[in-house]
XYZ file of C-alpha atoms in Angstrom:
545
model
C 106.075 43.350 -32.273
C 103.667 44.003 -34.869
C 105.802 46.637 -36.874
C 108.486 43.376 -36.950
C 106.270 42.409 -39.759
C 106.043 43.764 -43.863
C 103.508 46.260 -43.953
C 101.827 43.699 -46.719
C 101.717 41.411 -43.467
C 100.120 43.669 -40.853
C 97.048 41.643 -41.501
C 98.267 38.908 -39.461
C 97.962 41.234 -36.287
C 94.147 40.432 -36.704
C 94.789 36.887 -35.975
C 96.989 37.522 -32.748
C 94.164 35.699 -29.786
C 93.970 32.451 -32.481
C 97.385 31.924 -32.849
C 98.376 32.543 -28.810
C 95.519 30.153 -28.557
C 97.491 27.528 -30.716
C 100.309 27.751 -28.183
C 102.429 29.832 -30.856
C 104.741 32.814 -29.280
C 103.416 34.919 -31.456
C 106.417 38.023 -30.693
C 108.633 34.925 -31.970
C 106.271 34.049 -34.590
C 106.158 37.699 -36.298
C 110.026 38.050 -36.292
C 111.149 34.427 -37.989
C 108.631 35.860 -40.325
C 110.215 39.245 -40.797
C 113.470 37.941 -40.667
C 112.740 34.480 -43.339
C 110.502 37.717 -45.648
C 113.397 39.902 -45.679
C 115.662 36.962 -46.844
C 113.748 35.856 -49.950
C 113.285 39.618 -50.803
C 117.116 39.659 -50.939
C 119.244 38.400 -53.769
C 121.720 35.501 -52.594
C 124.904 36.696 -51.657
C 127.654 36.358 -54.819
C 131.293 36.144 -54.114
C 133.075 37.680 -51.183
C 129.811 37.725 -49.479
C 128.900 41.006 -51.240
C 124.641 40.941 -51.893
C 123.933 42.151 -55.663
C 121.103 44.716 -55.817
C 117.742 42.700 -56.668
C 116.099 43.611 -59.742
C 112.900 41.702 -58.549
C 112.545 43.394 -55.055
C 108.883 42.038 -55.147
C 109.060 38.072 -55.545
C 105.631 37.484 -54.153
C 104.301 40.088 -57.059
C 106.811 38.732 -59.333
C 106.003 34.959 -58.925
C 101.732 35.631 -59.255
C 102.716 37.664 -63.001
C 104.620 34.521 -63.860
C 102.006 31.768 -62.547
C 99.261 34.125 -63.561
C 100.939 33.797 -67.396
C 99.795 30.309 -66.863
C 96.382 30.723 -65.505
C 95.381 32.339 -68.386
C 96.325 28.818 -70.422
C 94.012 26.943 -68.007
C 91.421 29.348 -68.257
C 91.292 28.833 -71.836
C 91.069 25.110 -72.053
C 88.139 25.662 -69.276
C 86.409 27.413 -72.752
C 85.710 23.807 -74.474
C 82.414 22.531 -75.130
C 82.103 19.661 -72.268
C 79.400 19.299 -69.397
C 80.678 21.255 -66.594
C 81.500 18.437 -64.548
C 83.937 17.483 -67.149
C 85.104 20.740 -67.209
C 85.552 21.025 -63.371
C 87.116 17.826 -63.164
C 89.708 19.179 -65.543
C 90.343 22.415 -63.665
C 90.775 20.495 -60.130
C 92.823 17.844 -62.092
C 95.189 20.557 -63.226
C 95.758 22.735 -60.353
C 96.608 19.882 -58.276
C 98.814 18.926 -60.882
C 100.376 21.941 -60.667
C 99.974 22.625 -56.235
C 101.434 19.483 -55.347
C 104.580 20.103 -57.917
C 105.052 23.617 -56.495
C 105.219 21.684 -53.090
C 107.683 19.154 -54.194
C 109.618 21.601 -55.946
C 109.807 25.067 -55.076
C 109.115 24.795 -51.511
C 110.707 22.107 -50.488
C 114.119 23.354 -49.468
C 112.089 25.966 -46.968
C 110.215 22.705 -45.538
C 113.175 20.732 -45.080
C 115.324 23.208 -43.814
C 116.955 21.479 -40.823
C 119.290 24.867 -39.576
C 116.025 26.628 -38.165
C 116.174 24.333 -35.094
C 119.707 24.673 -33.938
C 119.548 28.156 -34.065
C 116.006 29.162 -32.829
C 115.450 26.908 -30.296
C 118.350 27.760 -28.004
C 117.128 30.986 -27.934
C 114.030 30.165 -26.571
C 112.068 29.398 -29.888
C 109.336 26.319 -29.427
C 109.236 23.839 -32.704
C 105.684 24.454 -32.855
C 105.925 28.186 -33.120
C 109.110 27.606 -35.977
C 107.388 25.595 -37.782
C 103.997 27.643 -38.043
C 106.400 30.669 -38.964
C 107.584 28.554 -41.719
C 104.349 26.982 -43.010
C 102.861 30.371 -42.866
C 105.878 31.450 -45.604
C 104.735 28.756 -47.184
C 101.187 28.927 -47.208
C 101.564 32.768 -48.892
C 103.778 32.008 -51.531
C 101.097 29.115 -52.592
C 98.462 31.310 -52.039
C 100.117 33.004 -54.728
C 100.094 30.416 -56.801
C 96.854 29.074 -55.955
C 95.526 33.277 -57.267
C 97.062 33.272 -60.215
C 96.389 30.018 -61.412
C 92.993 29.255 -60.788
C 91.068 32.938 -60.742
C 91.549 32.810 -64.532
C 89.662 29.812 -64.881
C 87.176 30.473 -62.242
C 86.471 33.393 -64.290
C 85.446 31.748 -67.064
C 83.618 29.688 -65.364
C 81.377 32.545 -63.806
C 80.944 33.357 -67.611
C 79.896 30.217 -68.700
C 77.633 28.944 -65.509
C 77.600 31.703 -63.590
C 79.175 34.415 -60.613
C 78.232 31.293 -58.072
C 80.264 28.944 -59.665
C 83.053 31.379 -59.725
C 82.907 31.860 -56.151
C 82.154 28.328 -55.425
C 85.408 27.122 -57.639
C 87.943 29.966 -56.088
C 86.826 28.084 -52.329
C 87.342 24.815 -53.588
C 90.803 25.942 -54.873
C 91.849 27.087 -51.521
C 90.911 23.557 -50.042
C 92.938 21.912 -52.827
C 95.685 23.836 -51.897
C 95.621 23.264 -48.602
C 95.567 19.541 -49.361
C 98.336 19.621 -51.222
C 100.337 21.051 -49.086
C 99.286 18.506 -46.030
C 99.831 15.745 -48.361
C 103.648 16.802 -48.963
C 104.051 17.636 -45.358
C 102.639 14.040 -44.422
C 104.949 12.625 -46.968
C 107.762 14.185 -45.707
C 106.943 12.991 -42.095
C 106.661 9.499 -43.217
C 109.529 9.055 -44.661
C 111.762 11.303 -41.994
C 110.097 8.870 -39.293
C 111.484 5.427 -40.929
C 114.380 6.259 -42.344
C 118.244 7.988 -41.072
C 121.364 9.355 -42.010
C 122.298 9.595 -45.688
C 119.623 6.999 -46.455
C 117.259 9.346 -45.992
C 118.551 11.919 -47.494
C 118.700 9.287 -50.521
C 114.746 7.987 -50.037
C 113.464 11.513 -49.767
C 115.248 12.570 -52.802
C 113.878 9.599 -54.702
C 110.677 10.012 -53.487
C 110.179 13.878 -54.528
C 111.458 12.879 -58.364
C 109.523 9.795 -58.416
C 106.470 11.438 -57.559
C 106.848 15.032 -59.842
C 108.062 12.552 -62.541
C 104.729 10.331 -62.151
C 102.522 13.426 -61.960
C 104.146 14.272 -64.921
C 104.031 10.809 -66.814
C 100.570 10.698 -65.543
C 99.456 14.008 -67.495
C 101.114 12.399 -70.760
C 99.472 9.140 -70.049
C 96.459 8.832 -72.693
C 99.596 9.942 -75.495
C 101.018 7.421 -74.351
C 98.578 4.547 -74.377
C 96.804 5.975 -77.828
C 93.333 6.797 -78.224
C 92.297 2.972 -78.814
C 93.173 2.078 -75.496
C 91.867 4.753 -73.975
C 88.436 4.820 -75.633
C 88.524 1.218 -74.949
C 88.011 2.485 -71.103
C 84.219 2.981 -70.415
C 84.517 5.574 -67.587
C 81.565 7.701 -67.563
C 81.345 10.798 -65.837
C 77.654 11.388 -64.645
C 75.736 12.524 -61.395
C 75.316 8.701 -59.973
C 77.718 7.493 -57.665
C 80.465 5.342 -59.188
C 83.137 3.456 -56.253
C 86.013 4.840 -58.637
C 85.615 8.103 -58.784
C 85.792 7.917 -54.654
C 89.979 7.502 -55.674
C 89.993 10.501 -58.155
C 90.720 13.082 -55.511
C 90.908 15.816 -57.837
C 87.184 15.459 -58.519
C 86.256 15.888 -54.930
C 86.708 19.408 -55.528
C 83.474 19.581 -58.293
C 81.292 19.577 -55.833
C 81.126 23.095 -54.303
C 80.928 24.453 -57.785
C 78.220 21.769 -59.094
C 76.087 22.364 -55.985
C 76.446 26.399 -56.516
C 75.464 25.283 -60.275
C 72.269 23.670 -58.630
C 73.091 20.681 -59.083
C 72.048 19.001 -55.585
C 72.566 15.193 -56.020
C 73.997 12.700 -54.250
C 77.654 12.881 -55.493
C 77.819 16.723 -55.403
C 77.062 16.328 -51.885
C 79.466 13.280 -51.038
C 82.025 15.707 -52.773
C 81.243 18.488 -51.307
C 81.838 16.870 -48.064
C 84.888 15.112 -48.897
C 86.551 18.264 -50.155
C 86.032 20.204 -47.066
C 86.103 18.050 -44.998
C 89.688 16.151 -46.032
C 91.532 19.083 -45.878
C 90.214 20.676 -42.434
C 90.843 17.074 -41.037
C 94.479 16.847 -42.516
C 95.351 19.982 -41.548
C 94.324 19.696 -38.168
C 96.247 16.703 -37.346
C 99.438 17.941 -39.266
C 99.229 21.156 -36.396
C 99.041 18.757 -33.840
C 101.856 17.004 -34.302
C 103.613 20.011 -36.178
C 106.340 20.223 -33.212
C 107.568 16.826 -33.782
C 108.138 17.821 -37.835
C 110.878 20.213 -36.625
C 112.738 17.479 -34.271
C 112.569 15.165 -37.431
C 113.911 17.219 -39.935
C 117.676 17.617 -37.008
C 118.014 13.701 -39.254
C 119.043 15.181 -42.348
C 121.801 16.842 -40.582
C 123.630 13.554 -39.940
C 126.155 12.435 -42.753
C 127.825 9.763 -44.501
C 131.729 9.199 -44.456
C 131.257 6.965 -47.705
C 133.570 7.579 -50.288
C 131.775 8.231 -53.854
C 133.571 5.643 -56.305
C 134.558 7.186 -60.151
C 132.799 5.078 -62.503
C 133.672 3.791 -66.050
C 131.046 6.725 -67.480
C 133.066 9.489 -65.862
C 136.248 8.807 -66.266
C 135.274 8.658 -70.288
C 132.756 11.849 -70.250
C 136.279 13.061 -68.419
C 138.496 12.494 -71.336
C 136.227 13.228 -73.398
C 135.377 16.548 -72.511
C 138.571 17.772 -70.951
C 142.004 18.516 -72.928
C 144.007 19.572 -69.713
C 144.289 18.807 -65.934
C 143.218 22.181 -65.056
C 139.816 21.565 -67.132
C 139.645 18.094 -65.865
C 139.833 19.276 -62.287
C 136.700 21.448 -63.187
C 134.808 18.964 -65.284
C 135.025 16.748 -61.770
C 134.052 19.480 -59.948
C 130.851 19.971 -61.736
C 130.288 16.096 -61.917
C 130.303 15.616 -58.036
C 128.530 18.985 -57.706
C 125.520 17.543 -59.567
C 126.022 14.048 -58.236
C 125.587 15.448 -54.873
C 123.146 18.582 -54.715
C 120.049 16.901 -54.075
C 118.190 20.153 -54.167
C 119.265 20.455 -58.097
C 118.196 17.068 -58.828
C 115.016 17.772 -57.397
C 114.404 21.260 -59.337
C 116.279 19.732 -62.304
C 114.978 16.015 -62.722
C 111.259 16.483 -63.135
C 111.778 19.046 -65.860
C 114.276 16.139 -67.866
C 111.778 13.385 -67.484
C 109.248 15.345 -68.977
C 111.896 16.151 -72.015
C 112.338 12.089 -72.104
C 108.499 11.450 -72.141
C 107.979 13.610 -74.719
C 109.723 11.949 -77.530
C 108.336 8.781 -75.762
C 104.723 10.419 -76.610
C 106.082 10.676 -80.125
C 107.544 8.071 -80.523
C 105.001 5.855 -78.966
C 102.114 7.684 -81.601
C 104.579 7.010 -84.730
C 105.462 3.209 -83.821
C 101.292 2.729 -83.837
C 100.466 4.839 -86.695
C 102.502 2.472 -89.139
C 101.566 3.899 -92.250
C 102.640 7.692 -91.542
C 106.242 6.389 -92.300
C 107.809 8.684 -89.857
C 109.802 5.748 -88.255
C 113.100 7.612 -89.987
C 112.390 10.439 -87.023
C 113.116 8.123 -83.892
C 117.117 8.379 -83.699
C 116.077 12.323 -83.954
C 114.209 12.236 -80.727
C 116.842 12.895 -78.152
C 117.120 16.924 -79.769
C 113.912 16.998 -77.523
C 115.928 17.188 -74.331
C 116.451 20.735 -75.126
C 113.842 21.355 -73.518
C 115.397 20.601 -69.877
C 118.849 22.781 -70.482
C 117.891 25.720 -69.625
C 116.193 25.150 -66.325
C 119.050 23.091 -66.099
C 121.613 25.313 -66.784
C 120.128 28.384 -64.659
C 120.249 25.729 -61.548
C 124.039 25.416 -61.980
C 124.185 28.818 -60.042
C 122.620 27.906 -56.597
C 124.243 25.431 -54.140
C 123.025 24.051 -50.363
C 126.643 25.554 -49.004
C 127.576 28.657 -52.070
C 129.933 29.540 -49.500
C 132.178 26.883 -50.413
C 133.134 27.898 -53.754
C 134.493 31.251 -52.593
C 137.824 29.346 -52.488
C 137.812 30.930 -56.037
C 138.060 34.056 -54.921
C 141.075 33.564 -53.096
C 142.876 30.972 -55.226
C 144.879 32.615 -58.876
C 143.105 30.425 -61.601
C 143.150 31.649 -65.804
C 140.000 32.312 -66.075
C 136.417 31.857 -64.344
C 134.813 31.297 -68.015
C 136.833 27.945 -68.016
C 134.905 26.884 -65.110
C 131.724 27.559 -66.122
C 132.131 25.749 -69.641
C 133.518 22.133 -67.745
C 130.486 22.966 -65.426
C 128.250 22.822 -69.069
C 130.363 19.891 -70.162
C 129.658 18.091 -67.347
C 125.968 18.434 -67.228
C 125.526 17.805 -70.861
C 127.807 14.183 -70.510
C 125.644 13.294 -67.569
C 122.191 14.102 -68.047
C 121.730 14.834 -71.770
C 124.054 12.477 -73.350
C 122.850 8.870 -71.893
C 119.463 10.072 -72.764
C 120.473 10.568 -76.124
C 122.543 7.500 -76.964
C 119.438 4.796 -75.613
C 117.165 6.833 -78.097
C 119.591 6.021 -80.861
C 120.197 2.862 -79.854
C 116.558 2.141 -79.790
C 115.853 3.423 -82.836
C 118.221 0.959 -84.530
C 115.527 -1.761 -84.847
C 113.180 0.170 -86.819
C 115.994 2.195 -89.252
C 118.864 -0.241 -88.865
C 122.283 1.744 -88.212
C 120.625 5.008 -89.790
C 119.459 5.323 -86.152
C 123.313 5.794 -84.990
C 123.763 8.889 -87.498
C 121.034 10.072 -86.749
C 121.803 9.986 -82.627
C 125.079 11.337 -83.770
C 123.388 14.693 -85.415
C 121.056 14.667 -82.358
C 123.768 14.497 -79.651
C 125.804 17.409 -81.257
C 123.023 20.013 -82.140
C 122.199 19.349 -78.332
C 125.818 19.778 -77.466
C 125.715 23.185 -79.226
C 122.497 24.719 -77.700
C 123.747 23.333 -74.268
C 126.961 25.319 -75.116
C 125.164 28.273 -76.349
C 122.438 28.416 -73.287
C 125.529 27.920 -70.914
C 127.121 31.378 -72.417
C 123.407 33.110 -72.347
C 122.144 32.272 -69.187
C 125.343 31.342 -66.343
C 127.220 34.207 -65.710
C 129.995 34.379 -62.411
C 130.712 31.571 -61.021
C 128.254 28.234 -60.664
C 127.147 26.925 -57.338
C 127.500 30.449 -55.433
C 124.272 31.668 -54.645
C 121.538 30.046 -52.033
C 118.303 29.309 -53.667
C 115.519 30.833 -52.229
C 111.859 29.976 -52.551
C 111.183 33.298 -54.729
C 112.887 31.669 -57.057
C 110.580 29.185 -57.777
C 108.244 31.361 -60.081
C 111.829 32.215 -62.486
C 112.434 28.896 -62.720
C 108.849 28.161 -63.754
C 108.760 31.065 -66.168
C 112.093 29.832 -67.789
C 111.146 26.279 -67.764
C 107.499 26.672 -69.601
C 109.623 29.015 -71.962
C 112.289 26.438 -72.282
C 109.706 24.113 -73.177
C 107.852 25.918 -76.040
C 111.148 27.104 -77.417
C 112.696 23.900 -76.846
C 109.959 21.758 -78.431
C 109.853 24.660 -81.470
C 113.551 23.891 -82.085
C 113.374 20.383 -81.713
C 110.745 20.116 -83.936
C 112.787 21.901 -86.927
C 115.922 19.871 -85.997
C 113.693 16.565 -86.662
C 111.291 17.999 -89.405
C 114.023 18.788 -91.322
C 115.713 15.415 -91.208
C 112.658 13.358 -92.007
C 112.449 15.834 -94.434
C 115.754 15.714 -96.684
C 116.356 11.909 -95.222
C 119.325 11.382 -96.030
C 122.779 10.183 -94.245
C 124.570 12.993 -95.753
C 121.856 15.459 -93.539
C 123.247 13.464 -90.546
C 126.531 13.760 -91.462
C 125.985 17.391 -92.320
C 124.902 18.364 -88.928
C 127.371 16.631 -86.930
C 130.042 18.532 -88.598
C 128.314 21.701 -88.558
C 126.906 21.425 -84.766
C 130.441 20.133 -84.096
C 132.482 23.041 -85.736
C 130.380 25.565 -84.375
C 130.692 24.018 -80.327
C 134.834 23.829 -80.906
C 134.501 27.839 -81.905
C 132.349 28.608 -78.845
C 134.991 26.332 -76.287
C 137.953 28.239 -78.135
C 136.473 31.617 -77.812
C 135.311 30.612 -74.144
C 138.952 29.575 -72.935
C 140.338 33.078 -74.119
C 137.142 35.291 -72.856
C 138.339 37.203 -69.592
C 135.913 36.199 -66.759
């Protein structure tokens, strides 16, 4: 049964007595591996169940080039001149930042797949030997991750301190990871055991956005608060034991590096012992109660017969964006597509809070710095959420059941492109344009109604970029393929692109403004940004799919 497995597997042969030992099948074990390996390496099926050659046969290579891009970020911020536990506490800080995201994000539809069970276990499959099969997916596409994004840093470490403190930081990685991973697993346990039906389905949801929004408010937090507040905290990093820095779990993970550093004291030890020891603890009793993960997760099978209401907002974003029943039928399609894929909201929801906090950090620094006069810039702000349409966007593709639009290939319609542009319209009147009226309307008290032109240039330079990224980046039909965890390190590429380019746009949208400030500019760029959206819906109605 070894051959069952990817010759870049075969390693796992070596491990055969431990994992018996667990009480895993391991024949069973190898081929859910095979079998779940050979599915990510595939592309998702497109219409008429036809598979479209992949032109990233390699997604485990694929995704450490793309996190590696950004390994080589954090290893340069590990260059600045701080005392290395600074500097250690920053590296930890951001790669569990970035572990527990991937955990939320990427990998959460392989967790919380609830069809394994039905389908292995009447063919003789135990839940405890499923779910290692699946954890062990898991646990090699973050040891991808966890490669690429902290050997870069770990480097430069072992240039700055020493090889010791290389070694010493690439082990205390791997023990971060691992407790990120049994800290989203114990998450996901908690709230599977409270809660039922569509309910839970609802709470989980909430609780994976919450949290990958707060980890991301949390990294934008001393923006936010100003450097007076912040220097107004007295918390001193040093080698004597302070209670607070017991709740600062990233820091745990200084203490291999400061002891290999020499640095034997009392909290390098404490730390030391936390960080291995946590995660060997967590771990442990996650595998003991693994088997009863798999029975939970047959919950989010069950389903709700409520009927989803139209509200006052769609049936105007409706009119608005639709000129005949045939597009209006489309534009609701797309609206209850993105109402209901929880999955999208999940890959798509972290990456639009962080385009609302960022004009919040701006906004927030311009409000306290009075005299830089830049209040005329706040009804600008919402051009920022540019930086969330293309992740956006390239989610429209993937779907829990893509089977179900392959209606479309049966039923006569005009054209597929008309689908795809009310699937656009309908993302950009429910995520992007709410966003963009409360930062007008909240920018009214500071530059009187100069912030409603200004929201009005905002809303339709937005409009055309979302247009333009719709006609770039979605081509077929949206919601036909199955997303697949390879995909994670694509949408992670395009979304750190998305928000470089984004910002970089955003910023000459709004510099220009404050710039020329003047009405007229507003006025200017409405009709422009207008104009140039009604020629890329006209030519997009006549285009042949």
């Amino acid at each position: 049964m070894t051959n069952t497995l990817p010759k870049s597997l075969r390693w796992l042969a070596h491990f055969r007595p431990l994992i018996t030992r667990m009480g895993i099948d391991y024949p069973q074990f190898t081929l859910i591996m095979a079998t779940k390996m050979t599915l990510a390496n595939r592309a998702p099926a497109g219409m008429m169940g036809q598979r479209k050659p992949s032109s990233h046969p390699r997604p485990l290579l694929w995704s450490f080039f793309g996190n590696l891009l950004v390994g080589v970020i954090v290893g340069l911020v590990m260059l600045l001149p701080l005392p290395l536990i600074l500097v250690l506490t920053l590296f930890y800080s951001l790669l569990f930042f970035m572990f527990f995201l991937t955990m939320l994000t990427s990998y959460a539809s392989l967790l919380l797949d609830p069809h394994d069970r039905p389908v292995y276990s009447v063919r003789g499959v135990s839940d405890r030997t499923l779910n290692a099969a699946k954890l062990t997916i898991v646990g090699l596409f973050l040891a991808v991750t966890m490669l690429a994004l902290a050997v870069p840093g770990a480097v430069v470490l072992g240039l700055r301190f020493g090889p010791l403190v290389a070694i010493a930081s690439v082990v205390a990685a791997i023990f971060l990871a691992v407790l990120s991973l049994t800290l989203a697993l114990f998450m996901y346990m908690l709230v599977l055991h409270y809660f039922d039906g569509e309910k839970l389905k609802n709470i989980l949801n909430v609780v994976q956005i919450g949290l990958a929004i707060g980890l991301y408010t949390a990294g934008q937090l001393p923006n936010l608060l100003g450097v007076d507040v912040i220097s107004a905290v007295h918390l001193e990093l040093s080698l004597t034991v302070e209670w607070w820095e017991f709740l600062a779990v990233p820091m745990w993970f200084a203490g291999l590096p400061l002891l290999a550093a020499g640095q034997v004291e009392t909290l390098s030890l404490l730390f030391t012992g936390l960080s291995l020891g946590v995660p060997a603890l967590a771990m442990g009793l996650y595998l003991h109660n693994a088997g009863r993960f798999e029975q939970l997760l047959e919950k989010l099978n069950q389903s709700s017969d409520r009927v989803i209401r139209a509200s006052l907002w769609f049936r105007a974003a409706r009119q608005l964006a639709s000129r005949t029943h045939e597009t209006a039928a489309y534009f609701t399609l797309g609206w209850r597509q993105l109402q209901s894929q929880r999955d999208y909201k999940l890959r798509v929801y972290p990456q639009l809070a962080y385009a609302v906090i960022i004009p919040l950090v701006f906004a927030s620094s311009i409000l306290r710095d009075t005299h830089l006069k830049l209040t005329g810039m706040l009804g600008y702000l919402g051009v920022a959420l540019v930086i969330a349409i293309p992740v956006a966007i390239i989610n429209l593709k993937f779907s829990a059941q893509p089977e179900a639009m392959q209606v479309f290939a049966y039923v006569p319609f005009a054209h597929r492109s008309l689908i795809r542009q009310s699937v656009v319209l309908a993302l950009f009147m429910r995520l992007v344009v709410p966003f963009i009226l409360l930062f007008s309307l909240a920018a009214v008290p500071f530059v009187g109604l100069r912030g409603l032109s200004e929201g009005l240039a905002a809303g339709a330079f937005t409009l055309l970029l979302t247009l333009g990224t719709g006609q770039l980046l979605l081509h077929g039909l949206p919601f036909t393929e199955e997303f697949v965890a390879s995909r994670g390190a694509q949408n992670g590429l395009v979304g750190t692109v998305a928000i470089f380019g984004g910002m970089l746009l955003a910023m000459v949208f709004i510099t220009t403004g404050v710039l020329l400030n003047s009405v007229w500019f507003d006025l200017g760029a409405t009709a422009a940004s207008a104009a140039l959206s009604w020629l890329l819906i006209r030519h997009n109605r006549v285009q042949l799919a």
